[in-house]
Tab-separated table of C-alpha atoms in Angstrom:
chain	number	residue	atom	x	y	z
A	1412	MET	CA	31.852	-7.731	26.312
A	1413	GLU	CA	33.514	-10.829	24.912
A	1414	HIS	CA	33.544	-12.498	21.511
A	1415	VAL	CA	32.398	-9.321	19.770
A	1416	THR	CA	33.096	-9.977	16.098
A	1417	LEU	CA	33.591	-7.333	13.445
A	1418	LEU	CA	30.108	-7.987	12.035
A	1419	LEU	CA	28.541	-7.669	15.492
A	1420	ALA	CA	30.352	-4.368	16.036
A	1421	VAL	CA	29.046	-3.141	12.666
A	1422	VAL	CA	25.504	-4.161	13.628
A	1423	ILE	CA	25.741	-2.316	16.947
A	1424	ALA	CA	27.000	0.822	15.167
A	1425	THR	CA	24.215	0.521	12.570
A	1426	ALA	CA	21.634	0.166	15.352
A	1427	LEU	CA	22.886	3.381	16.920
A	1428	VAL	CA	22.634	5.105	13.533
A	1429	PHE	CA	19.004	3.968	13.375
A	1430	ASP	CA	18.520	5.340	16.897
A	1431	PHE	CA	19.957	8.665	15.734
A	1432	THR	CA	17.564	8.807	12.767
A	1433	ASN	CA	14.721	7.863	15.098
A	1434	GLY	CA	15.627	10.888	17.225
A	1435	PHE	CA	15.458	13.543	14.528
A	1436	HIS	CA	12.563	11.775	12.803
A	1437	ASP	CA	10.439	11.901	15.963
A	1438	THR	CA	11.429	15.265	17.457
A	1439	ALA	CA	8.156	16.611	16.080
A	1440	ASN	CA	6.174	14.277	18.315
A	1441	ALA	CA	7.085	16.243	21.416
A	1442	MET	CA	7.873	19.708	20.125
A	1443	ALA	CA	5.948	20.511	16.935
A	1444	THR	CA	2.894	21.980	18.665
A	1445	THR	CA	5.010	23.747	21.286
A	1446	ILE	CA	7.010	25.453	18.552
A	1447	SER	CA	4.009	26.242	16.328
A	1448	THR	CA	2.129	28.025	19.137
A	1449	GLY	CA	5.190	30.041	20.124
A	1450	ALA	CA	5.507	28.429	23.568
A	1451	LEU	CA	9.218	27.719	23.038
A	1452	ASN	CA	12.002	28.816	20.735
A	1453	PRO	CA	12.786	25.944	18.303
A	1454	LYS	CA	16.396	25.470	19.432
A	1455	ILE	CA	15.481	25.523	23.105
A	1456	ALA	CA	12.627	23.094	22.432
A	1457	VAL	CA	14.817	20.448	20.785
A	1458	ALA	CA	17.527	20.810	23.442
A	1459	MET	CA	14.982	20.208	26.210
A	1460	SER	CA	13.498	17.274	24.321
A	1461	ALA	CA	16.942	15.719	23.794
A	1462	ALA	CA	17.785	15.895	27.495
A	1463	LEU	CA	14.491	14.301	28.522
A	1464	ASN	CA	14.785	11.576	25.868
A	1465	LEU	CA	18.075	10.638	27.490
A	1466	VAL	CA	16.512	10.519	30.951
A	1467	GLY	CA	13.547	8.502	29.675
A	1468	ALA	CA	15.845	5.825	28.271
A	1469	PHE	CA	16.741	4.765	31.824
A	1470	LEU	CA	13.192	4.419	33.166
A	1471	SER	CA	12.139	1.033	31.759
A	1472	VAL	CA	13.223	-1.988	29.712
A	1473	GLU	CA	9.819	-3.603	29.067
A	1474	VAL	CA	9.638	-2.525	25.409
A	1475	ALA	CA	13.248	-3.583	24.855
A	1476	LYS	CA	12.413	-7.089	26.104
A	1477	THR	CA	9.416	-7.255	23.752
A	1478	ILE	CA	11.699	-6.597	20.785
A	1479	SER	CA	14.711	-8.659	21.872
A	1480	GLY	CA	12.703	-11.772	22.654
A	1481	GLY	CA	9.145	-11.306	21.454
A	1482	ILE	CA	8.783	-10.431	17.771
A	1483	ILE	CA	11.148	-12.918	16.145
A	1484	ASP	CA	12.593	-16.244	17.286
A	1485	GLU	CA	16.119	-15.793	18.594
A	1486	HIS	CA	17.060	-19.351	17.629
A	1487	GLY	CA	18.261	-19.812	14.078
A	1488	ILE	CA	18.719	-16.043	13.528
A	1489	ASP	CA	22.237	-14.742	13.090
A	1490	THR	CA	23.709	-11.264	13.390
A	1491	ARG	CA	23.534	-10.663	9.643
A	1492	VAL	CA	19.721	-10.718	9.832
A	1493	ILE	CA	19.716	-7.863	12.359
A	1494	PHE	CA	21.989	-5.856	10.068
A	1495	ALA	CA	19.628	-6.318	7.102
A	1496	ALA	CA	16.646	-5.309	9.270
A	1497	LEU	CA	18.348	-2.084	10.305
A	1498	VAL	CA	19.197	-1.198	6.701
A	1499	GLY	CA	15.531	-1.276	5.701
A	1500	ALA	CA	14.468	0.731	8.768
A	1501	ILE	CA	17.102	3.435	8.279
A	1502	LEU	CA	16.349	3.919	4.585
A	1503	TRP	CA	12.608	4.244	5.271
A	1504	ASN	CA	13.257	6.772	8.038
A	1505	LEU	CA	15.429	8.884	5.770
A	1506	ALA	CA	13.049	8.719	2.797
A	1507	THR	CA	10.017	9.812	4.831
A	1508	TRP	CA	12.070	12.527	6.550
A	1509	LEU	CA	12.994	13.911	3.127
A	1510	LEU	CA	9.286	14.066	2.249
A	1511	GLY	CA	8.400	15.621	5.611
A	1512	LEU	CA	6.104	12.714	6.489
A	1513	PRO	CA	5.816	11.750	10.179
A	1514	SER	CA	5.821	8.002	9.584
A	1515	SER	CA	6.572	5.423	12.252
A	1516	SER	CA	10.209	4.638	13.023
A	1517	SER	CA	8.926	1.831	15.224
A	1518	HIS	CA	7.039	0.113	12.425
A	1519	ALA	CA	10.001	0.588	10.100
A	1520	LEU	CA	12.089	-1.350	12.604
A	1521	PHE	CA	9.443	-4.037	13.089
A	1522	GLY	CA	9.018	-4.407	9.341
A	1523	GLY	CA	12.774	-4.690	8.903
A	1524	LEU	CA	13.039	-7.410	11.532
A	1525	ILE	CA	10.109	-9.356	10.107
A	1526	GLY	CA	11.265	-9.113	6.484
A	1527	ALA	CA	14.858	-10.106	7.228
A	1528	ALA	CA	13.831	-12.966	9.545
A	1529	VAL	CA	11.382	-14.414	7.011
A	1530	MET	CA	13.977	-14.244	4.242
A	1531	SER	CA	16.542	-15.955	6.457
A	1532	ALA	CA	14.534	-18.610	8.316
A	1533	GLY	CA	10.987	-18.586	6.950
A	1534	VAL	CA	7.642	-17.470	8.334
A	1535	SER	CA	8.050	-19.635	11.438
A	1536	ALA	CA	10.801	-17.279	12.629
A	1537	VAL	CA	8.185	-14.588	13.379
A	1538	HIS	CA	5.985	-14.760	16.484
A	1539	GLY	CA	2.707	-13.836	14.829
A	1540	GLY	CA	0.738	-13.604	18.062
A	1541	THR	CA	3.137	-11.073	19.548
A	1542	VAL	CA	3.129	-9.024	16.347
A	1543	VAL	CA	-0.677	-8.843	16.391
A	1544	THR	CA	-1.193	-8.123	20.089
A	1545	LYS	CA	1.787	-5.844	20.789
A	1546	VAL	CA	2.343	-4.150	17.423
A	1547	LEU	CA	-0.656	-4.191	15.071
A	1548	LEU	CA	-3.520	-3.753	17.539
A	1549	PRO	CA	-1.800	-0.878	19.390
A	1550	ALA	CA	-1.031	0.703	15.996
A	1551	VAL	CA	-4.755	0.902	15.260
A	1552	ALA	CA	-6.039	1.663	18.745
A	1553	ALA	CA	-3.441	4.086	20.097
A	1554	PRO	CA	-3.932	7.032	17.680
A	1555	LEU	CA	-7.719	6.667	17.932
A	1556	VAL	CA	-7.633	6.658	21.734
A	1557	ALA	CA	-5.162	9.558	21.888
A	1558	GLY	CA	-7.176	11.520	19.296
A	1559	LEU	CA	-10.449	11.051	21.151
A	1560	ALA	CA	-8.819	11.964	24.470
A	1561	ALA	CA	-7.279	15.106	22.948
A	1562	LEU	CA	-10.593	16.124	21.362
A	1563	ILE	CA	-12.430	15.800	24.679
A	1564	ALA	CA	-9.634	17.545	26.593
A	1565	ALA	CA	-9.602	20.449	24.128
A	1566	ARG	CA	-13.387	20.838	24.357
A	1567	ILE	CA	-13.177	20.900	28.158
A	1568	THR	CA	-10.348	23.455	28.242
A	1569	PHE	CA	-12.192	25.829	25.900
A	1570	ARG	CA	-15.400	25.455	27.895
A	1571	LEU	CA	-13.682	26.098	31.205
A	1572	GLY	CA	-11.927	29.188	29.836
A	1573	ARG	CA	-14.787	30.631	27.786
A	1574	HIS	CA	-15.209	33.638	30.134
A	1575	ALA	CA	-11.490	34.225	30.722
A	1576	ASP	CA	-9.284	36.768	28.988
A	1577	ASP	CA	-7.994	35.187	25.781
A	1578	GLU	CA	-4.441	36.509	26.039
A	1579	ALA	CA	-4.043	35.553	29.711
A	1580	THR	CA	-5.471	32.105	28.989
A	1581	ALA	CA	-3.099	31.619	26.052
A	1582	LYS	CA	-0.074	32.502	28.200
A	1583	GLY	CA	-1.128	30.023	30.857
A	1584	TYR	CA	-1.579	27.222	28.371
A	1585	ARG	CA	1.756	27.985	26.709
A	1586	ALA	CA	3.373	27.377	30.096
A	1587	GLY	CA	1.339	24.170	30.369
A	1588	GLN	CA	2.519	23.166	26.903
A	1589	ILE	CA	6.134	23.309	28.016
A	1590	ALA	CA	5.384	20.921	30.876
A	1591	SER	CA	3.337	18.572	28.667
A	1592	ALA	CA	6.015	18.641	25.937
A	1593	ALA	CA	8.570	17.638	28.553
A	1594	LEU	CA	6.336	14.729	29.528
A	1595	VAL	CA	6.023	13.608	25.889
A	1596	SER	CA	9.813	13.759	25.484
A	1597	LEU	CA	10.282	11.676	28.610
A	1598	ALA	CA	7.691	9.190	27.365
A	1599	HIS	CA	9.382	9.050	23.961
A	1600	GLY	CA	12.659	8.128	25.617
A	1601	THR	CA	11.015	5.327	27.594
A	1602	ASN	CA	9.447	3.886	24.429
A	1603	ASP	CA	11.584	4.579	21.376
A	1604	ALA	CA	15.079	4.452	22.871
A	1605	GLN	CA	14.199	1.001	24.174
A	1606	LYS	CA	13.617	-0.263	20.649
A	1607	THR	CA	17.277	0.187	19.803
A	1608	MET	CA	18.217	-1.345	23.140
A	1609	GLY	CA	16.131	-4.358	22.183
A	1610	VAL	CA	17.756	-4.657	18.756
A	1611	ILE	CA	21.297	-4.440	20.154
A	1612	THR	CA	20.398	-6.961	22.867
A	1613	LEU	CA	18.981	-9.270	20.195
A	1614	ALA	CA	22.196	-8.906	18.194
A	1615	LEU	CA	24.267	-9.746	21.287
A	1616	VAL	CA	22.105	-12.831	21.881
A	1617	THR	CA	22.442	-14.027	18.270
A	1618	GLY	CA	26.187	-13.363	18.483
A	1619	GLY	CA	26.488	-15.528	21.583
A	1620	VAL	CA	27.527	-12.673	23.883
A	1621	LEU	CA	24.327	-12.721	25.985
A	1622	ALA	CA	22.008	-15.537	26.995
A	1623	PRO	CA	18.474	-15.532	25.518
A	1624	GLY	CA	16.032	-13.516	27.615
A	1625	SER	CA	18.720	-11.195	29.017
A	1626	ASN	CA	17.979	-7.589	29.876
A	1627	PRO	CA	19.913	-4.872	27.998
A	1628	PRO	CA	23.334	-4.256	29.588
A	1629	VAL	CA	23.941	-0.833	31.103
A	1630	TRP	CA	26.290	0.223	28.311
A	1631	VAL	CA	23.557	-0.554	25.760
A	1632	ILE	CA	21.085	1.642	27.648
A	1633	VAL	CA	23.598	4.497	27.856
A	1634	CYS	CA	24.585	4.343	24.173
A	1635	SER	CA	20.973	4.097	22.999
A	1636	GLY	CA	19.916	7.030	25.157
A	1637	LEU	CA	22.786	9.200	23.916
A	1638	ALA	CA	22.158	8.346	20.256
A	1639	ILE	CA	18.452	9.203	20.316
A	1640	ALA	CA	19.149	12.360	22.343
A	1641	LEU	CA	21.714	13.560	19.801
A	1642	GLY	CA	19.328	12.885	16.937
A	1643	THR	CA	16.592	14.784	18.739
A	1644	TYR	CA	18.893	17.769	19.275
A	1645	ILE	CA	19.699	17.922	15.554
A	1646	GLY	CA	15.982	18.634	15.005
A	1647	GLY	CA	13.885	17.065	12.253
A	1648	TRP	CA	12.650	20.424	11.000
A	1649	ARG	CA	10.876	19.007	7.951
A	1650	ILE	CA	8.585	16.823	10.019
A	1651	ILE	CA	8.172	19.494	12.705
A	1652	LYS	CA	6.825	21.791	9.983
A	1653	THR	CA	4.290	19.167	8.877
A	1654	MET	CA	3.146	18.327	12.399
A	1655	GLY	CA	3.145	21.907	13.659
A	1656	THR	CA	1.424	23.779	10.852
A	1657	GLY	CA	0.711	21.384	7.983
A	1658	LEU	CA	-1.866	19.217	9.751
A	1659	THR	CA	-4.022	21.746	11.593
A	1660	ASP	CA	-3.905	25.184	13.214
A	1661	LEU	CA	-3.570	24.898	16.966
A	1662	ARG	CA	-4.030	27.368	19.772
A	1663	PRO	CA	-2.115	26.873	23.029
A	1664	GLN	CA	-5.138	25.208	24.671
A	1665	GLN	CA	-5.242	22.617	21.911
A	1666	GLY	CA	-1.484	22.072	21.976
A	1667	PHE	CA	-1.624	21.399	25.706
A	1668	ALA	CA	-4.520	18.947	25.270
A	1669	ALA	CA	-2.756	17.102	22.423
A	1670	GLN	CA	0.567	16.705	24.193
A	1671	THR	CA	-0.926	15.651	27.524
A	1672	SER	CA	-3.137	13.017	25.890
A	1673	ALA	CA	-0.219	11.668	23.837
A	1674	ALA	CA	2.125	11.494	26.818
A	1675	ILE	CA	-0.369	9.529	28.923
A	1676	SER	CA	-0.964	7.068	26.070
A	1677	ILE	CA	2.759	6.509	25.460
A	1678	LEU	CA	3.661	6.086	29.129
A	1679	ALA	CA	0.816	3.624	29.671
A	1680	SER	CA	1.903	1.538	26.666
A	1681	SER	CA	5.547	1.523	27.788
A	1682	HIS	CA	4.496	0.214	31.195
A	1683	LEU	CA	2.536	-2.606	29.516
A	1684	GLY	CA	5.341	-3.439	27.073
A	1685	PHE	CA	3.355	-2.342	24.003
A	1686	SER	CA	5.827	-1.110	21.409
A	1687	LEU	CA	3.531	1.404	19.733
A	1688	SER	CA	4.400	4.217	17.379
A	1689	THR	CA	4.816	7.512	19.201
A	1690	THR	CA	4.419	9.243	15.835
A	1691	GLN	CA	0.970	7.785	15.283
A	1692	VAL	CA	-0.100	8.585	18.845
A	1693	CYS	CA	1.049	12.207	18.636
A	1694	SER	CA	-0.421	12.680	15.162
A	1695	GLY	CA	-3.769	11.298	16.324
A	1696	ALA	CA	-3.692	13.606	19.349
A	1697	VAL	CA	-2.935	16.643	17.164
A	1698	MET	CA	-5.857	15.859	14.852
A	1699	GLY	CA	-8.179	15.286	17.796
A	1700	ALA	CA	-7.157	18.563	19.381
A	1701	GLY	CA	-7.579	20.330	16.034
A	1702	LEU	CA	-11.229	19.274	15.963
A	1703	GLY	CA	-11.669	20.072	19.648
A	1704	ARG	CA	-12.160	23.800	19.018
A	1705	ARG	CA	-15.373	25.099	17.517
A	1706	GLY	CA	-14.555	25.988	13.949
A	1707	GLY	CA	-11.325	23.991	14.134
A	1708	SER	CA	-10.200	22.027	11.103
A	1709	VAL	CA	-7.850	19.268	10.020
A	1710	ARG	CA	-6.116	19.327	6.657
A	1711	TRP	CA	-7.250	15.933	5.518
A	1712	SER	CA	-5.055	15.972	2.418
A	1713	THR	CA	-1.990	16.004	4.700
A	1714	ALA	CA	-3.580	13.485	7.066
A	1715	THR	CA	-4.266	11.158	4.127
A	1716	ARG	CA	-0.630	11.292	2.994
A	1717	MET	CA	0.428	10.453	6.530
A	1718	ALA	CA	-2.023	7.546	6.744
A	1719	VAL	CA	-0.734	6.133	3.454
A	1720	ALA	CA	2.824	6.346	4.780
A	1721	TRP	CA	1.747	4.578	7.987
A	1722	CYS	CA	0.185	1.727	6.014
A	1723	LEU	CA	3.224	1.362	3.750
A	1724	THR	CA	5.876	1.581	6.466
A	1725	LEU	CA	5.900	-1.979	7.773
A	1726	PRO	CA	5.619	-3.789	4.398
A	1727	ALA	CA	8.020	-1.407	2.630
A	1728	ALA	CA	10.703	-1.769	5.298
A	1729	ALA	CA	10.118	-5.527	5.298
A	1730	LEU	CA	10.678	-5.769	1.534
A	1731	VAL	CA	13.861	-3.679	1.619
A	1732	SER	CA	15.231	-5.669	4.549
A	1733	ALA	CA	14.334	-8.962	2.904
A	1734	GLY	CA	16.288	-7.889	-0.179
A	1735	ALA	CA	19.187	-6.766	1.999
A	1736	GLU	CA	19.189	-10.132	3.796
A	1737	PHE	CA	19.123	-11.995	0.474
A	1738	VAL	CA	22.261	-10.157	-0.688
A	1739	ALA	CA	24.007	-10.175	2.708
A	1740	GLY	CA	23.381	-13.913	2.980
A	1741	ARG	CA	25.701	-14.538	0.017
A	1742	GLY	CA	28.702	-13.987	2.270
A	1743	THR	CA	31.112	-11.252	3.305
A	1744	TRP	CA	30.926	-9.539	-0.073
A	1745	GLY	CA	27.144	-9.383	0.284
A	1746	VAL	CA	27.352	-7.665	3.664
A	1747	VAL	CA	29.845	-5.162	2.232
A	1748	ALA	CA	27.603	-4.531	-0.762
A	1749	VAL	CA	24.548	-3.898	1.430
A	1750	GLY	CA	26.577	-1.521	3.598
A	1751	ALA	CA	27.760	0.349	0.517
A	1752	VAL	CA	24.185	0.700	-0.761
A	1753	LEU	CA	23.092	2.044	2.635
A	1754	VAL	CA	25.850	4.664	2.663
A	1755	ALA	CA	25.239	5.685	-0.959
A	1756	ALA	CA	21.467	5.949	-0.571
A	1757	SER	CA	21.807	7.914	2.680
A	1758	GLY	CA	24.197	10.311	0.986
A	1759	ALA	CA	21.841	10.805	-1.965
A	1760	ILE	CA	18.928	11.586	0.374
A	1761	TRP	CA	21.054	14.062	2.307
A	1762	LEU	CA	22.077	15.835	-0.909
A	1763	ALA	CA	18.441	15.991	-2.036
A	1764	ALA	CA	17.488	17.535	1.311
A	1765	ARG	CA	20.181	20.211	0.897
A	1766	ARG	CA	18.477	21.460	-2.271
A	1767	ARG	CA	15.317	22.342	-0.312
A	1768	PRO	CA	16.464	23.013	3.251
A	1769	VAL	CA	14.065	23.470	6.156
A	1770	THR	CA	15.603	25.226	9.157
A	1771	ALA	CA	14.623	26.168	12.692
A	1772	GLN	CA	13.652	29.617	11.415
A	1773	SER	CA	11.235	28.016	8.950
A	1774	VAL	CA	9.194	26.379	11.698
A	1775	ALA	CA	9.328	29.053	14.419
A	1776	GLY	CA	5.872	29.837	15.732
A	1777	PRO	CA	4.547	33.315	16.502
A	1778	ALA	CA	4.721	34.678	20.015
A	1779	ALA	CA	0.944	34.631	20.143
A	1780	ARG	CA	-1.818	33.120	18.089
A	1781	PRO	CA	-4.904	35.057	16.970
A	1782	THR	CA	-7.998	34.399	19.027
A	1783	ALA	CA	-10.101	33.733	15.946
A	1784	LEU	CA	-9.544	32.987	12.278
A	1785	THR	CA	-10.781	35.608	9.866
A	1786	GLY	CA	-13.132	34.750	7.048
A	1787	GLN	CA	-10.319	35.288	4.557
A	1788	GLU	CA	-8.049	32.872	6.461
A	1789	GLN	CA	-10.742	30.231	6.570
A	1790	ALA	CA	-11.442	30.651	2.860
A	1791	GLY	CA	-7.768	30.592	1.896
A	1792	ASP	CA	-5.496	28.692	4.253
A	1793	LEU	CA	-8.125	26.181	5.280
A	1794	ALA	CA	-9.854	25.774	1.953
A	1795	ALA	CA	-8.780	22.140	1.616
A	1796	THR	CA	-10.024	21.040	5.017
A	1797	ILE	CA	-13.059	19.390	6.509
A	1798	PRO	CA	-14.175	21.646	9.374
A	1799	GLY	CA	-15.200	20.679	12.871
A	1800	PRO	CA	-18.384	21.957	14.525
A	1801	PRO	CA	-19.303	25.531	13.453
A	1802	PRO	CA	-18.895	28.446	15.878
A	1803	ALA	CA	-21.867	29.039	18.141
A	1804	ALA	CA	-22.467	32.539	16.707
A	1805	ALA	CA	-22.749	31.223	13.175
A	1806	THR	CA	-25.187	28.537	14.318
A	1807	ALA	CA	-27.379	31.138	16.022
A	1808	GLN	CA	-27.427	33.321	12.899
A	1809	ARG	CA	-28.520	30.435	10.717
A	1810	SER	CA	-31.280	29.533	13.206
A	1811	ALA	CA	-32.548	33.121	13.231
A	1812	ALA	CA	-32.540	33.274	9.428
A	1813	ALA	CA	-34.519	30.048	9.252
């Protein structure tokens, strides 16, 4: 590297901090269902996910190129804009983590880039066509496609195993869950780690270190992979709890269907250069799998909170980053002030989280799940849900009574 200024070094470090928050924010995507069904111990699950995130970071650079040269115009954008974008993305990640909401780290980053670029150079600095085709449309389509695929896959798995022993079937699908969770972790590394690679590459381009259109250097790939792997290993237990047990009750068959459907969707999008939200894909797959079992339910109150967070992510991060760019644009003192606000706000969120800690023990799943929910469980734990199709036995009883 040559001509790396102090500000550029700060931006690179801030990008790696974002990558770290992305790791623990999105650990639930790969491991929440695996932990909730008892397929893996929580600590082992996050360690495996971290290792595969690191491996996945080396498999592709298509998403990184979309971010470094596709969303905003590299010309007329300086390094300070990238710093402001990262501030908004990090603060949104931390705030939603505190609330246990699996929002999109990807959209937080996109919103930050868009907000800071518009504040710095106007609307013309954003490539609207790329934002629509490679960000917004996948954001709508991906969770719907993954959810439908998971619903169909869950229905098929239950139908194929309807005459098998429940306990033996559950053990087999728990083993399958481990393999599918590994695939999701690998896919997450190929998609999300690349986003930080793209941001650092964009910063190097704006700083004059790299030529426009360059691929991420090897050291950028290595650092990005390590940062997201470390964040994943820390474990975002708050969001794992929401994804694993707060959204729906899953059996191993459903967990396997959800993770496999999500992994295929993420890998396909990475190959095409679509920078979608792995959180939205995995959440959609979990909901689809939840409705894939007869009598299965989704807690729509939790799903609604998640959907609201999804809708707010991009504009909220954009507003914060635009404000950060406005202050940082005043000069060196502005950059220092924005950095101080980021550190202070991050510290306050961390202290708030310490008052109500969520640990690995809080999210550990049972060794086995019951084969059927009792009437009391359905009346109590699932009272605030909208159920899927009723069990066949209940349907037959109602037909006989009629």
